[in-house]
CSV table of C-alpha atoms in Angstrom, one decimal:
chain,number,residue,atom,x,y,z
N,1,UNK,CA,0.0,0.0,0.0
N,2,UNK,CA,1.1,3.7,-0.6
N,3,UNK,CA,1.7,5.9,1.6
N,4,UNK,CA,0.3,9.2,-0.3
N,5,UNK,CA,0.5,12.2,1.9
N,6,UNK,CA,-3.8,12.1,2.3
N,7,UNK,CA,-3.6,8.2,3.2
N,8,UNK,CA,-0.9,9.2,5.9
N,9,UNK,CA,-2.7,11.6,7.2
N,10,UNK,CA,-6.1,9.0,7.3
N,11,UNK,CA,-3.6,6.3,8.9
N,12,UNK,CA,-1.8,9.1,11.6
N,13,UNK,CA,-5.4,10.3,12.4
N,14,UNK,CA,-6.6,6.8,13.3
N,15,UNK,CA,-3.9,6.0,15.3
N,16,UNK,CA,-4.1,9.3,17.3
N,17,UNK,CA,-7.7,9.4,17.6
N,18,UNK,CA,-9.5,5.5,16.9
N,19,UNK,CA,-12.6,6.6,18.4
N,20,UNK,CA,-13.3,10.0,16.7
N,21,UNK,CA,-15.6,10.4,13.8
N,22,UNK,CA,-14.4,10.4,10.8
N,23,UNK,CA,-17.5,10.7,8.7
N,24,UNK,CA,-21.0,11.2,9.3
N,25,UNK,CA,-24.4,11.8,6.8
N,26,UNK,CA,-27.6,13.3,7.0
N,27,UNK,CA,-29.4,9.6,8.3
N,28,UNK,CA,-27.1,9.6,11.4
N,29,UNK,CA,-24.8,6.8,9.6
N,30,UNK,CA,-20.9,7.3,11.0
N,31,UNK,CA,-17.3,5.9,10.5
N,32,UNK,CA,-15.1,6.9,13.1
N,33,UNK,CA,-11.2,7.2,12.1
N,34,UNK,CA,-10.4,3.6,13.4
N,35,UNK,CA,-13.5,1.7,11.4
N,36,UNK,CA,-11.9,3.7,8.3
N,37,UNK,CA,-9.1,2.4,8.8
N,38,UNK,CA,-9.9,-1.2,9.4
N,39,UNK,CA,-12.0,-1.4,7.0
N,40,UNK,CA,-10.5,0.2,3.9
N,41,UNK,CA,-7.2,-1.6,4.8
N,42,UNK,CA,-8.9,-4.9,4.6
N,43,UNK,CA,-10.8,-4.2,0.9
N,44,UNK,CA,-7.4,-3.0,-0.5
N,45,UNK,CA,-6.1,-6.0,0.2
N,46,UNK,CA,-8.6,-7.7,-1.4
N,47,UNK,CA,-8.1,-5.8,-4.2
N,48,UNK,CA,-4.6,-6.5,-4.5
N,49,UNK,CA,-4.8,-10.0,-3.3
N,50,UNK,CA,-7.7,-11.4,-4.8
N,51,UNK,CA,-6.5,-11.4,-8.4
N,52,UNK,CA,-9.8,-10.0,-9.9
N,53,UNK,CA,-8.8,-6.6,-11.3
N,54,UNK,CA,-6.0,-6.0,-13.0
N,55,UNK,CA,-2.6,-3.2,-11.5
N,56,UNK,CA,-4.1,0.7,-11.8
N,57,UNK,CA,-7.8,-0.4,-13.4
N,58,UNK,CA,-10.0,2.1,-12.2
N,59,UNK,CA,-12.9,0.7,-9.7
N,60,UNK,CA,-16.8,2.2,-10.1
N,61,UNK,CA,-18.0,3.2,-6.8
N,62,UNK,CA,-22.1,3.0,-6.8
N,63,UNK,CA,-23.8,4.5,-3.8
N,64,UNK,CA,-25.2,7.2,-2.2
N,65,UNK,CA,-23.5,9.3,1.0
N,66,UNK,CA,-23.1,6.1,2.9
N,67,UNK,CA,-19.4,5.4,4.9
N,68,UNK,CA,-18.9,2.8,2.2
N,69,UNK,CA,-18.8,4.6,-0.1
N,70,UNK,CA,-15.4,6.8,1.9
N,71,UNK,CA,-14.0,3.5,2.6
N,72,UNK,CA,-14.1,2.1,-1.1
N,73,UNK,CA,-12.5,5.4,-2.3
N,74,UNK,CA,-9.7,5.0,0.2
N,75,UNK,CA,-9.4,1.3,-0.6
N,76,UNK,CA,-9.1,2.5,-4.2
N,77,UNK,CA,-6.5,5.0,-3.4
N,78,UNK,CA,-4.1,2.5,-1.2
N,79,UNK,CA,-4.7,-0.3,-3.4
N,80,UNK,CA,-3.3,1.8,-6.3
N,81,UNK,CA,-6.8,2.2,-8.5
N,82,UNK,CA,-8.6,5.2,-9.5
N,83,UNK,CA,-11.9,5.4,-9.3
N,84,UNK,CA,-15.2,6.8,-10.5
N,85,UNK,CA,-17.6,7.5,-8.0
N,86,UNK,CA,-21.4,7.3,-9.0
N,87,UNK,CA,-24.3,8.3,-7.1
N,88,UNK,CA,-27.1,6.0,-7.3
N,89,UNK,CA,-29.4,9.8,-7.4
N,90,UNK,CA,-28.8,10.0,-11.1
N,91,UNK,CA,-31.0,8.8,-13.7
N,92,UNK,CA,-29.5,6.2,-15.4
């Protein structure tokens, strides 16, 4: 995983403060810094591991202001993937 001066920051910020939200919408739904963390560690190294996409393919995102959708982008970012986020809002 890279360590990109934004994904440092994410990774310093959960180590410093696990328990702290990180992200929060309008339906009360919340990530703090630690669950972040976790969680877009583990799906990076999916995406690396698992074989399924090839090195730099960009990842579509679906969804709709849910933590997921922060955790995916991240996951993109440390597993070396762009990505194109698209909000489930839009007509198709």
């Amino acid at each position: 995983m890279q360590g990109h001066g934004f994904i440092e920051g994410v990774r310093q910020c959960a180590l410093a403060n696990a328990q702290r939200i990180a992200f929060q919408n309008s339906n009360g739904e919340s990530l703090t810094y630690g669950e972040l963390q976790q969680r877009s560690d583990a799906l990076a190294c999916w995406l690396v591991e698992s074989g399924n996409l090839p090195d730099g393919m960009p990842v579509v995102l679906y969804g709709h202001k849910s933590p997921y959708m922060l955790v995916c982008m991240l996951a993109c970012a440390k597993a070396g993937h762009a990505y194109a986020p698209i909000d489930i809002v839009y007509p198709a």
